[in-house]
Structures are given as C-alpha cells and as structure tokens.
C-alpha cells in the first residue's frame, strides 16, 4: 500500500521537504501502525532536515521527519494487547511522523483523551515530555519560585502550566511585551527580555529563584544562573555550549509512555494544554519549517494529515 509523506531526498533548506509517495510501513512484532491525523513540528525536525542524524536513526534517503503525532490505530503487530484497530492514540517516534501512516512500538503510544482535538494531540508529546523531563530534573515542587526562559514558546508555554500544576507558587516567564498577556493568562509573571533582565527578575523574586529552565539561549541562561539559589537547579534546552562554559551539570532523560500518560491525565483535569500557533496541511510542511525557524511568536506549529 502506498502513502503520502513529507520526505527528504536531500538535506538542505525547507524546500527540500516535499510531498512524496512511499510504501506504507508494516507493523512488526510489538508495533502498531497508526493512520496519522496530525503531527507536531519541532526544532528537532529542522535539524534532521539540515543534515543531523539522530542517534539510533539509520542514514540514507528518503527521510521522513516528525517525532510526535496522533491518529487512529490501523494495524497491530504480533504481541500487541493494549491497542486495537480504531483506537485513537497519540505518541512519539524518532522519525516518520510527517506521513499518512506511522509504525511505532506500542510502548510509545497512549490513548488519546476523547475531548482532545487532533491538532492538540499531534503536538502534545514533544513539548509536553520535554517540559516534564526538565522540570523533573529541576525537582520543581510545591512552594517553588520557577523561572522559565522563552516562556511564550511552545515548550515554555507547556513548562509554565506544568510548573503551576506541580505547585510552584510563582512562575516567572521571560517574553516580549506582546506575549505578556498570554503569560498572565497561564498564571505566570511576565518579564521582558534584554538589558536589565536580571534586575527585572530580582524585582519579582528578590530572594532568587528555586529552579530555572532556559529555552531562550545564552543570555537567558546567564540571567538564570545569576538569580538561581542553586546552580544545580538550572537547565537549558538550547544553550548547551554556554552551559558547559558556565560549569553547569549535564542532564538528560528519556521519553516514556508513562510520562505521556501522566501529562494526558493533567490535560483531562484542565491543568495543561497545547496552545496552537499555526496549522499547515502535510503538503506545506516546508512552510511549517520556515515558521518554526523564525523562533518568534507563541505556541505550537502542527501539520494536519488528510
């Protein structure tokens, strides 16, 4: 059976990502094939398009990016007992999400909440699990004051909500003034980027912050270190070279269905949500990459799959 995917036959700028006819994948033992309805777009995917090969990926073309998606179970492989054809699911993969069909291990899927829109489900896993991994490492807990850099972005928006759901008393979010009302609606105290950032943070948290998640870059990371009570409770998602220069400890973690199930349960309680920035049909995946590459605006970019 054939399918359409947004695939690469060469690395390069967004226009190398084109609609391509490929063979639909067949699920192996322990795997599930999903008829994809929506897939999230992440900076991770832009790196794949530009030539980065994720650890564990097989080199060679064609390459179908996309590591988060949602859809309907189509086929199940031998030994799969938790899912059946027709189940609505969301999950994650290394690659392959930008396609009409994706085959992944069943252990990388969870059932989609019935009321969750497909566009939200397609963009839920990546930033949700990224925020969960970071805030878990930071040991965010009740009563904390937490700093989130680039808080209006897709990851930052999820991290603000998750920190609040885990009991943080004050969440400070850095963003441009155009996004301050957005952060206030999430329950964060907004502060503006740029010169004087450390002073503005200290005006909100004169005793410093208990934990800090940087998604803005080197300037934001330096500000986080300056106001943190404990350098071991500072992490960055983007400025890894600066983190090494500052002597911050390495950190990491792995995605899991258990982590994703915890997040979907919080969604059903109304504690977290995905704020959509834009949606594009699969055929316009290149335009979605161009928008994500601007690093401006708030919320998540998602592809819809007919």
PDB file of C-alpha atoms in Angstrom:
ATOM      1  CA  UNK A   1       0.000   0.000   0.000  1.00  0.00           C
ATOM      2  CA  UNK A   2       1.222   3.482  -0.856  1.00  0.00           C
ATOM      3  CA  UNK A   3       1.034   6.624   1.252  1.00  0.00           C
ATOM      4  CA  UNK A   4       1.988  10.271   1.037  1.00  0.00           C
ATOM      5  CA  UNK A   5       4.698  11.662   3.311  1.00  0.00           C
ATOM      6  CA  UNK A   6       6.586  14.927   3.597  1.00  0.00           C
ATOM      7  CA  UNK A   7      10.033  13.496   2.934  1.00  0.00           C
ATOM      8  CA  UNK A   8      13.633  14.433   2.218  1.00  0.00           C
ATOM      9  CA  UNK A   9      15.693  13.088  -0.643  1.00  0.00           C
ATOM     10  CA  UNK A  10      18.484  15.549   0.196  1.00  0.00           C
ATOM     11  CA  UNK A  11      19.402  17.760   3.133  1.00  0.00           C
ATOM     12  CA  UNK A  12      19.062  21.499   2.845  1.00  0.00           C
ATOM     13  CA  UNK A  13      16.635  24.428   3.163  1.00  0.00           C
ATOM     14  CA  UNK A  14      12.890  23.967   3.766  1.00  0.00           C
ATOM     15  CA  UNK A  15      12.081  23.442   0.088  1.00  0.00           C
ATOM     16  CA  UNK A  16      13.831  20.044   0.128  1.00  0.00           C
ATOM     17  CA  UNK A  17      10.897  18.809   2.249  1.00  0.00           C
ATOM     18  CA  UNK A  18       8.368  17.694  -0.384  1.00  0.00           C
ATOM     19  CA  UNK A  19       5.236  15.523  -0.650  1.00  0.00           C
ATOM     20  CA  UNK A  20       6.480  12.078  -1.680  1.00  0.00           C
ATOM     21  CA  UNK A  21       4.774   8.759  -2.406  1.00  0.00           C
ATOM     22  CA  UNK A  22       6.234   5.937  -0.323  1.00  0.00           C
ATOM     23  CA  UNK A  23       5.300   2.452   0.776  1.00  0.00           C
ATOM     24  CA  UNK A  24       3.219   2.490   3.931  1.00  0.00           C
ATOM     25  CA  UNK A  25       5.102   0.849   6.828  1.00  0.00           C
ATOM     26  CA  UNK A  26       4.064  -2.566   8.118  1.00  0.00           C
ATOM     27  CA  UNK A  27       3.983  -3.080  11.893  1.00  0.00           C
ATOM     28  CA  UNK A  28       6.423  -5.628  13.236  1.00  0.00           C
ATOM     29  CA  UNK A  29       6.108  -7.625  16.462  1.00  0.00           C
ATOM     30  CA  UNK A  30       5.138  -5.319  19.322  1.00  0.00           C
ATOM     31  CA  UNK A  31       4.392  -2.474  16.911  1.00  0.00           C
ATOM     32  CA  UNK A  32       1.276  -0.546  15.980  1.00  0.00           C
ATOM     33  CA  UNK A  33       0.529   1.174  12.684  1.00  0.00           C
ATOM     34  CA  UNK A  34      -1.259   4.486  13.096  1.00  0.00           C
ATOM     35  CA  UNK A  35      -3.227   6.370  10.474  1.00  0.00           C
ATOM     36  CA  UNK A  36      -1.825   9.804  11.317  1.00  0.00           C
ATOM     37  CA  UNK A  37      -4.227  12.715  11.733  1.00  0.00           C
ATOM     38  CA  UNK A  38      -1.786  15.367  12.996  1.00  0.00           C
ATOM     39  CA  UNK A  39       1.955  15.705  13.633  1.00  0.00           C
ATOM     40  CA  UNK A  40       3.859  18.311  15.606  1.00  0.00           C
ATOM     41  CA  UNK A  41       6.743  20.319  14.168  1.00  0.00           C
ATOM     42  CA  UNK A  42       9.809  20.873  16.366  1.00  0.00           C
ATOM     43  CA  UNK A  43      13.301  22.375  16.063  1.00  0.00           C
ATOM     44  CA  UNK A  44      14.478  18.740  16.286  1.00  0.00           C
ATOM     45  CA  UNK A  45      12.876  18.181  12.870  1.00  0.00           C
ATOM     46  CA  UNK A  46      14.619  21.205  11.384  1.00  0.00           C
ATOM     47  CA  UNK A  47      17.942  19.709  12.449  1.00  0.00           C
ATOM     48  CA  UNK A  48      17.061  16.456  10.677  1.00  0.00           C
ATOM     49  CA  UNK A  49      16.197  18.367   7.522  1.00  0.00           C
ATOM     50  CA  UNK A  50      19.518  20.218   7.654  1.00  0.00           C
ATOM     51  CA  UNK A  51      21.572  17.029   7.940  1.00  0.00           C
ATOM     52  CA  UNK A  52      21.649  15.965  11.587  1.00  0.00           C
ATOM     53  CA  UNK A  53      21.172  12.214  12.057  1.00  0.00           C
ATOM     54  CA  UNK A  54      19.537  11.470  15.436  1.00  0.00           C
ATOM     55  CA  UNK A  55      21.224   8.736  17.469  1.00  0.00           C
ATOM     56  CA  UNK A  56      19.605   5.444  16.539  1.00  0.00           C
ATOM     57  CA  UNK A  57      18.415   6.568  13.113  1.00  0.00           C
ATOM     58  CA  UNK A  58      19.566   4.755  10.003  1.00  0.00           C
ATOM     59  CA  UNK A  59      21.328   7.007   7.468  1.00  0.00           C
ATOM     60  CA  UNK A  60      20.071   7.226   3.929  1.00  0.00           C
ATOM     61  CA  UNK A  61      17.170   8.643   1.937  1.00  0.00           C
ATOM     62  CA  UNK A  62      14.267   9.135   1.819  1.00  0.00           C
ATOM     63  CA  UNK A  63      13.949  10.552   5.338  1.00  0.00           C
ATOM     64  CA  UNK A  64      10.541  11.322   6.842  1.00  0.00           C
ATOM     65  CA  UNK A  65      10.900  13.751   9.791  1.00  0.00           C
ATOM     66  CA  UNK A  66       8.457  14.025  12.660  1.00  0.00           C
ATOM     67  CA  UNK A  67       8.780  12.584  16.153  1.00  0.00           C
ATOM     68  CA  UNK A  68       5.318  13.292  17.633  1.00  0.00           C
ATOM     69  CA  UNK A  69       1.915  12.505  16.161  1.00  0.00           C
ATOM     70  CA  UNK A  70      -1.662  11.448  16.817  1.00  0.00           C
ATOM     71  CA  UNK A  71      -4.047   9.270  14.865  1.00  0.00           C
ATOM     72  CA  UNK A  72      -6.139   6.106  14.695  1.00  0.00           C
ATOM     73  CA  UNK A  73      -4.741   2.605  15.114  1.00  0.00           C
ATOM     74  CA  UNK A  74      -4.870   0.876  11.736  1.00  0.00           C
ATOM     75  CA  UNK A  75      -2.974  -2.397  12.213  1.00  0.00           C
ATOM     76  CA  UNK A  76      -1.344  -4.137  15.163  1.00  0.00           C
ATOM     77  CA  UNK A  77       1.661  -6.397  15.147  1.00  0.00           C
ATOM     78  CA  UNK A  78       2.145  -9.698  16.914  1.00  0.00           C
ATOM     79  CA  UNK A  79       2.055  -9.489  20.697  1.00  0.00           C
ATOM     80  CA  UNK A  80       0.242  -6.149  20.993  1.00  0.00           C
ATOM     81  CA  UNK A  81      -2.556  -6.347  23.569  1.00  0.00           C
ATOM     82  CA  UNK A  82      -3.129  -2.783  24.743  1.00  0.00           C
ATOM     83  CA  UNK A  83      -4.420  -1.366  21.458  1.00  0.00           C
ATOM     84  CA  UNK A  84      -6.882  -2.397  18.785  1.00  0.00           C
ATOM     85  CA  UNK A  85      -7.773  -1.064  15.339  1.00  0.00           C
ATOM     86  CA  UNK A  86      -9.926   2.027  15.686  1.00  0.00           C
ATOM     87  CA  UNK A  87      -8.312   3.239  18.929  1.00  0.00           C
ATOM     88  CA  UNK A  88      -7.451   6.931  18.959  1.00  0.00           C
ATOM     89  CA  UNK A  89      -3.887   7.407  20.153  1.00  0.00           C
ATOM     90  CA  UNK A  90      -1.047   9.869  20.450  1.00  0.00           C
ATOM     91  CA  UNK A  91       2.607   9.111  20.766  1.00  0.00           C
ATOM     92  CA  UNK A  92       6.182   9.652  19.765  1.00  0.00           C
ATOM     93  CA  UNK A  93       8.837   8.241  17.485  1.00  0.00           C
ATOM     94  CA  UNK A  94      12.354   9.025  16.321  1.00  0.00           C
ATOM     95  CA  UNK A  95      11.270   9.838  12.765  1.00  0.00           C
ATOM     96  CA  UNK A  96       8.317   9.160  10.482  1.00  0.00           C
ATOM     97  CA  UNK A  97       5.554  11.390  11.824  1.00  0.00           C
ATOM     98  CA  UNK A  98       5.097  13.529   8.698  1.00  0.00           C
ATOM     99  CA  UNK A  99       3.170  10.819   6.866  1.00  0.00           C
ATOM    100  CA  UNK A 100      -0.248   9.303   6.404  1.00  0.00           C
ATOM    101  CA  UNK A 101       0.891   6.188   8.305  1.00  0.00           C
ATOM    102  CA  UNK A 102       3.478   5.604  11.023  1.00  0.00           C
ATOM    103  CA  UNK A 103       4.518   2.307  12.613  1.00  0.00           C
ATOM    104  CA  UNK A 104       5.952   2.531  16.141  1.00  0.00           C
ATOM    105  CA  UNK A 105       6.403   0.306  19.211  1.00  0.00           C
ATOM    106  CA  UNK A 106       3.163   0.070  21.174  1.00  0.00           C
ATOM    107  CA  UNK A 107       5.061   1.203  24.274  1.00  0.00           C
ATOM    108  CA  UNK A 108       5.410   4.661  22.676  1.00  0.00           C
ATOM    109  CA  UNK A 109       1.660   5.261  22.489  1.00  0.00           C
ATOM    110  CA  UNK A 110      -1.121   6.236  24.878  1.00  0.00           C
ATOM    111  CA  UNK A 111      -4.847   6.523  24.320  1.00  0.00           C
ATOM    112  CA  UNK A 112      -5.943   9.991  23.264  1.00  0.00           C
ATOM    113  CA  UNK A 113      -8.405  11.722  25.602  1.00  0.00           C
ATOM    114  CA  UNK A 114     -11.753  11.731  23.830  1.00  0.00           C
ATOM    115  CA  UNK A 115     -12.189  15.500  24.062  1.00  0.00           C
ATOM    116  CA  UNK A 116      -8.652  16.359  22.910  1.00  0.00           C
ATOM    117  CA  UNK A 117      -8.646  17.843  19.370  1.00  0.00           C
ATOM    118  CA  UNK A 118      -6.421  16.133  16.828  1.00  0.00           C
ATOM    119  CA  UNK A 119      -4.279  19.228  16.357  1.00  0.00           C
ATOM    120  CA  UNK A 120      -3.606  19.405  20.097  1.00  0.00           C
ATOM    121  CA  UNK A 121      -2.915  15.664  20.280  1.00  0.00           C
ATOM    122  CA  UNK A 122      -0.473  15.810  17.376  1.00  0.00           C
ATOM    123  CA  UNK A 123       1.615  18.467  19.082  1.00  0.00           C
ATOM    124  CA  UNK A 124       1.274  17.234  22.662  1.00  0.00           C
ATOM    125  CA  UNK A 125       4.069  14.740  23.227  1.00  0.00           C
ATOM    126  CA  UNK A 126       7.206  16.640  22.218  1.00  0.00           C
ATOM    127  CA  UNK A 127       6.957  19.799  24.278  1.00  0.00           C
ATOM    128  CA  UNK A 128       4.965  18.088  26.996  1.00  0.00           C
ATOM    129  CA  UNK A 129       7.614  15.448  27.600  1.00  0.00           C
ATOM    130  CA  UNK A 130      10.426  17.974  27.162  1.00  0.00           C
ATOM    131  CA  UNK A 131       8.930  20.184  29.861  1.00  0.00           C
ATOM    132  CA  UNK A 132       8.289  17.162  32.102  1.00  0.00           C
ATOM    133  CA  UNK A 133      11.877  15.927  31.740  1.00  0.00           C
ATOM    134  CA  UNK A 134      13.351  19.332  32.520  1.00  0.00           C
ATOM    135  CA  UNK A 135      11.093  20.192  35.457  1.00  0.00           C
ATOM    136  CA  UNK A 136      11.529  16.697  36.909  1.00  0.00           C
ATOM    137  CA  UNK A 137      15.301  17.142  36.790  1.00  0.00           C
ATOM    138  CA  UNK A 138      14.873  20.533  38.477  1.00  0.00           C
ATOM    139  CA  UNK A 139      12.790  18.890  41.220  1.00  0.00           C
ATOM    140  CA  UNK A 140      10.041  21.506  40.907  1.00  0.00           C
ATOM    141  CA  UNK A 141       7.661  21.185  43.804  1.00  0.00           C
ATOM    142  CA  UNK A 142       5.039  22.990  45.830  1.00  0.00           C
ATOM    143  CA  UNK A 143       6.096  26.417  47.007  1.00  0.00           C
ATOM    144  CA  UNK A 144       8.896  26.935  44.469  1.00  0.00           C
ATOM    145  CA  UNK A 145       9.626  30.093  42.536  1.00  0.00           C
ATOM    146  CA  UNK A 146      10.436  28.960  38.990  1.00  0.00           C
ATOM    147  CA  UNK A 147      11.950  30.922  36.099  1.00  0.00           C
ATOM    148  CA  UNK A 148      11.050  29.872  32.541  1.00  0.00           C
ATOM    149  CA  UNK A 149      13.035  31.477  29.700  1.00  0.00           C
ATOM    150  CA  UNK A 150      11.236  31.972  26.375  1.00  0.00           C
ATOM    151  CA  UNK A 151       8.043  31.202  28.233  1.00  0.00           C
ATOM    152  CA  UNK A 152       5.700  32.103  25.362  1.00  0.00           C
ATOM    153  CA  UNK A 153       7.166  29.491  23.008  1.00  0.00           C
ATOM    154  CA  UNK A 154       5.682  26.031  22.595  1.00  0.00           C
ATOM    155  CA  UNK A 155       7.969  24.449  25.209  1.00  0.00           C
ATOM    156  CA  UNK A 156       7.862  27.419  27.552  1.00  0.00           C
ATOM    157  CA  UNK A 157       4.078  27.625  27.481  1.00  0.00           C
ATOM    158  CA  UNK A 158       3.821  23.965  28.453  1.00  0.00           C
ATOM    159  CA  UNK A 159       6.501  24.346  31.137  1.00  0.00           C
ATOM    160  CA  UNK A 160       4.686  27.285  32.749  1.00  0.00           C
ATOM    161  CA  UNK A 161       1.495  25.248  33.003  1.00  0.00           C
ATOM    162  CA  UNK A 162       3.272  22.163  34.301  1.00  0.00           C
ATOM    163  CA  UNK A 163       5.188  24.098  36.955  1.00  0.00           C
ATOM    164  CA  UNK A 164       1.897  25.577  38.156  1.00  0.00           C
ATOM    165  CA  UNK A 165       0.241  22.154  38.121  1.00  0.00           C
ATOM    166  CA  UNK A 166       3.067  20.815  40.287  1.00  0.00           C
ATOM    167  CA  UNK A 167       2.504  23.536  42.859  1.00  0.00           C
ATOM    168  CA  UNK A 168       5.015  26.272  42.047  1.00  0.00           C
ATOM    169  CA  UNK A 169       3.892  29.378  43.906  1.00  0.00           C
ATOM    170  CA  UNK A 170       5.424  31.847  41.448  1.00  0.00           C
ATOM    171  CA  UNK A 171       6.360  31.208  37.824  1.00  0.00           C
ATOM    172  CA  UNK A 172       8.337  33.996  36.145  1.00  0.00           C
ATOM    173  CA  UNK A 173       8.337  33.900  32.354  1.00  0.00           C
ATOM    174  CA  UNK A 174      10.602  35.870  30.041  1.00  0.00           C
ATOM    175  CA  UNK A 175       8.974  37.058  26.812  1.00  0.00           C
ATOM    176  CA  UNK A 176       8.488  40.059  24.571  1.00  0.00           C
ATOM    177  CA  UNK A 177       5.862  42.512  25.762  1.00  0.00           C
ATOM    178  CA  UNK A 178       3.489  41.338  23.023  1.00  0.00           C
ATOM    179  CA  UNK A 179       3.261  37.992  24.833  1.00  0.00           C
ATOM    180  CA  UNK A 180       2.833  39.262  28.389  1.00  0.00           C
ATOM    181  CA  UNK A 181      -0.954  38.908  28.431  1.00  0.00           C
ATOM    182  CA  UNK A 182      -0.551  35.329  27.185  1.00  0.00           C
ATOM    183  CA  UNK A 183       1.743  34.534  30.119  1.00  0.00           C
ATOM    184  CA  UNK A 184      -0.537  36.207  32.635  1.00  0.00           C
ATOM    185  CA  UNK A 185      -3.400  34.054  31.369  1.00  0.00           C
ATOM    186  CA  UNK A 186      -1.262  30.982  32.106  1.00  0.00           C
ATOM    187  CA  UNK A 187      -0.606  32.170  35.650  1.00  0.00           C
ATOM    188  CA  UNK A 188       2.949  33.441  35.106  1.00  0.00           C
ATOM    189  CA  UNK A 189       4.534  36.786  35.962  1.00  0.00           C
ATOM    190  CA  UNK A 190       5.990  38.137  32.693  1.00  0.00           C
ATOM    191  CA  UNK A 191       9.304  39.958  32.417  1.00  0.00           C
ATOM    192  CA  UNK A 192      10.810  41.415  29.243  1.00  0.00           C
ATOM    193  CA  UNK A 193      13.962  40.180  27.529  1.00  0.00           C
ATOM    194  CA  UNK A 194      17.034  42.331  27.041  1.00  0.00           C
ATOM    195  CA  UNK A 195      19.280  44.620  29.026  1.00  0.00           C
ATOM    196  CA  UNK A 196      18.329  44.748  32.687  1.00  0.00           C
ATOM    197  CA  UNK A 197      16.744  41.282  32.654  1.00  0.00           C
ATOM    198  CA  UNK A 198      18.418  40.184  35.883  1.00  0.00           C
ATOM    199  CA  UNK A 199      17.186  43.283  37.713  1.00  0.00           C
ATOM    200  CA  UNK A 200      13.639  42.740  36.460  1.00  0.00           C
ATOM    201  CA  UNK A 201      13.679  39.130  37.648  1.00  0.00           C
ATOM    202  CA  UNK A 202      15.017  40.170  41.039  1.00  0.00           C
ATOM    203  CA  UNK A 203      12.242  42.736  41.338  1.00  0.00           C
ATOM    204  CA  UNK A 204       9.788  39.821  41.243  1.00  0.00           C
ATOM    205  CA  UNK A 205      11.949  37.375  43.231  1.00  0.00           C
ATOM    206  CA  UNK A 206      14.320  39.370  45.462  1.00  0.00           C
ATOM    207  CA  UNK A 207      15.496  36.194  47.216  1.00  0.00           C
ATOM    208  CA  UNK A 208      16.247  34.442  43.915  1.00  0.00           C
ATOM    209  CA  UNK A 209      14.536  31.562  42.114  1.00  0.00           C
ATOM    210  CA  UNK A 210      14.452  27.950  43.241  1.00  0.00           C
ATOM    211  CA  UNK A 211      14.644  26.475  39.730  1.00  0.00           C
ATOM    212  CA  UNK A 212      15.200  27.807  36.212  1.00  0.00           C
ATOM    213  CA  UNK A 213      14.524  26.357  32.763  1.00  0.00           C
ATOM    214  CA  UNK A 214      16.150  28.243  29.882  1.00  0.00           C
ATOM    215  CA  UNK A 215      14.750  27.907  26.371  1.00  0.00           C
ATOM    216  CA  UNK A 216      15.927  31.319  25.150  1.00  0.00           C
ATOM    217  CA  UNK A 217      19.676  30.991  24.681  1.00  0.00           C
ATOM    218  CA  UNK A 218      22.975  32.104  26.228  1.00  0.00           C
ATOM    219  CA  UNK A 219      21.751  35.475  27.524  1.00  0.00           C
ATOM    220  CA  UNK A 220      18.760  33.873  29.182  1.00  0.00           C
ATOM    221  CA  UNK A 221      20.901  31.126  30.675  1.00  0.00           C
ATOM    222  CA  UNK A 222      23.365  33.623  32.155  1.00  0.00           C
ATOM    223  CA  UNK A 223      20.465  35.525  33.709  1.00  0.00           C
ATOM    224  CA  UNK A 224      19.062  32.280  35.140  1.00  0.00           C
ATOM    225  CA  UNK A 225      22.402  31.428  36.757  1.00  0.00           C
ATOM    226  CA  UNK A 226      22.646  34.942  38.209  1.00  0.00           C
ATOM    227  CA  UNK A 227      19.300  34.665  40.021  1.00  0.00           C
ATOM    228  CA  UNK A 228      19.306  30.950  40.914  1.00  0.00           C
ATOM    229  CA  UNK A 229      19.722  29.934  44.524  1.00  0.00           C
ATOM    230  CA  UNK A 230      21.259  26.623  43.409  1.00  0.00           C
ATOM    231  CA  UNK A 231      23.151  26.245  40.104  1.00  0.00           C
ATOM    232  CA  UNK A 232      22.303  22.538  40.133  1.00  0.00           C
ATOM    233  CA  UNK A 233      18.667  23.535  39.593  1.00  0.00           C
ATOM    234  CA  UNK A 234      19.314  25.363  36.304  1.00  0.00           C
ATOM    235  CA  UNK A 235      18.948  23.647  32.918  1.00  0.00           C
ATOM    236  CA  UNK A 236      18.930  24.804  29.322  1.00  0.00           C
ATOM    237  CA  UNK A 237      17.197  23.301  26.317  1.00  0.00           C
ATOM    238  CA  UNK A 238      19.213  25.259  23.754  1.00  0.00           C
ATOM    239  CA  UNK A 239      22.436  26.846  25.064  1.00  0.00           C
ATOM    240  CA  UNK A 240      24.462  23.691  25.718  1.00  0.00           C
ATOM    241  CA  UNK A 241      27.842  25.253  24.898  1.00  0.00           C
ATOM    242  CA  UNK A 242      27.189  28.138  27.281  1.00  0.00           C
ATOM    243  CA  UNK A 243      26.052  25.683  29.957  1.00  0.00           C
ATOM    244  CA  UNK A 244      29.367  23.850  29.654  1.00  0.00           C
ATOM    245  CA  UNK A 245      31.277  27.139  29.826  1.00  0.00           C
ATOM    246  CA  UNK A 246      29.374  28.057  32.990  1.00  0.00           C
ATOM    247  CA  UNK A 247      30.151  24.675  34.523  1.00  0.00           C
ATOM    248  CA  UNK A 248      26.533  23.584  34.831  1.00  0.00           C
ATOM    249  CA  UNK A 249      25.982  19.854  35.331  1.00  0.00           C
ATOM    250  CA  UNK A 250      24.882  17.694  32.403  1.00  0.00           C
ATOM    251  CA  UNK A 251      21.334  16.454  32.452  1.00  0.00           C
ATOM    252  CA  UNK A 252      19.051  14.356  30.310  1.00  0.00           C
ATOM    253  CA  UNK A 253      16.347  11.729  30.277  1.00  0.00           C
ATOM    254  CA  UNK A 254      14.171   9.642  28.019  1.00  0.00           C
ATOM    255  CA  UNK A 255      10.602   9.934  26.843  1.00  0.00           C
ATOM    256  CA  UNK A 256       8.148   7.295  28.009  1.00  0.00           C
ATOM    257  CA  UNK A 257       4.503   6.354  27.700  1.00  0.00           C
ATOM    258  CA  UNK A 258       4.179   6.600  31.484  1.00  0.00           C
ATOM    259  CA  UNK A 259       5.337  10.217  31.355  1.00  0.00           C
ATOM    260  CA  UNK A 260       2.953  10.901  28.481  1.00  0.00           C
ATOM    261  CA  UNK A 261       0.046   9.257  30.300  1.00  0.00           C
ATOM    262  CA  UNK A 262       0.690  11.483  33.315  1.00  0.00           C
ATOM    263  CA  UNK A 263       0.527  14.530  31.051  1.00  0.00           C
ATOM    264  CA  UNK A 264      -2.678  13.443  29.308  1.00  0.00           C
ATOM    265  CA  UNK A 265      -4.252  12.950  32.742  1.00  0.00           C
ATOM    266  CA  UNK A 266      -3.317  16.542  33.608  1.00  0.00           C
ATOM    267  CA  UNK A 267      -4.861  17.631  30.301  1.00  0.00           C
ATOM    268  CA  UNK A 268      -8.124  15.926  31.216  1.00  0.00           C
ATOM    269  CA  UNK A 269      -8.105  17.837  34.515  1.00  0.00           C
ATOM    270  CA  UNK A 270      -7.648  21.127  32.640  1.00  0.00           C
ATOM    271  CA  UNK A 271      -4.187  21.719  34.113  1.00  0.00           C
ATOM    272  CA  UNK A 272      -2.190  21.737  30.842  1.00  0.00           C
ATOM    273  CA  UNK A 273      -2.973  22.376  27.195  1.00  0.00           C
ATOM    274  CA  UNK A 274      -1.225  22.945  23.871  1.00  0.00           C
ATOM    275  CA  UNK A 275      -1.582  26.487  22.592  1.00  0.00           C
ATOM    276  CA  UNK A 276      -1.607  26.344  18.806  1.00  0.00           C
ATOM    277  CA  UNK A 277       0.322  28.930  16.850  1.00  0.00           C
ATOM    278  CA  UNK A 278      -0.455  27.674  13.351  1.00  0.00           C
ATOM    279  CA  UNK A 279      -1.531  24.569  11.463  1.00  0.00           C
ATOM    280  CA  UNK A 280      -0.482  23.556   7.957  1.00  0.00           C
ATOM    281  CA  UNK A 281      -1.556  20.678   5.715  1.00  0.00           C
ATOM    282  CA  UNK A 282       1.080  17.981   5.206  1.00  0.00           C
ATOM    283  CA  UNK A 283       1.820  19.299   1.716  1.00  0.00           C
ATOM    284  CA  UNK A 284       3.006  22.575   3.267  1.00  0.00           C
ATOM    285  CA  UNK A 285       5.490  21.042   5.704  1.00  0.00           C
ATOM    286  CA  UNK A 286       8.201  23.295   4.243  1.00  0.00           C
ATOM    287  CA  UNK A 287       6.177  26.384   5.244  1.00  0.00           C
ATOM    288  CA  UNK A 288       5.765  24.976   8.736  1.00  0.00           C
ATOM    289  CA  UNK A 289       9.555  24.607   8.978  1.00  0.00           C
ATOM    290  CA  UNK A 290      10.038  28.197   7.842  1.00  0.00           C
ATOM    291  CA  UNK A 291       7.715  29.437  10.570  1.00  0.00           C
ATOM    292  CA  UNK A 292       9.356  27.388  13.324  1.00  0.00           C
ATOM    293  CA  UNK A 293      12.776  28.603  12.161  1.00  0.00           C
ATOM    294  CA  UNK A 294      11.820  32.238  12.893  1.00  0.00           C
ATOM    295  CA  UNK A 295      11.725  31.440  16.642  1.00  0.00           C
ATOM    296  CA  UNK A 296       9.120  34.160  17.021  1.00  0.00           C
ATOM    297  CA  UNK A 297       5.523  34.001  18.089  1.00  0.00           C
ATOM    298  CA  UNK A 298       3.896  31.810  20.674  1.00  0.00           C
ATOM    299  CA  UNK A 299       2.527  28.300  20.729  1.00  0.00           C
ATOM    300  CA  UNK A 300       2.857  25.159  18.664  1.00  0.00           C
ATOM    301  CA  UNK A 301       3.046  24.529  14.918  1.00  0.00           C
ATOM    302  CA  UNK A 302       1.225  21.374  13.777  1.00  0.00           C
ATOM    303  CA  UNK A 303       0.729  19.553  10.466  1.00  0.00           C
ATOM    304  CA  UNK A 304      -2.691  18.128   9.642  1.00  0.00           C
ATOM    305  CA  UNK A 305      -2.869  14.921   7.607  1.00  0.00           C
ATOM    306  CA  UNK A 306      -5.881  14.162   5.400  1.00  0.00           C
TER     307      UNK A 306
END
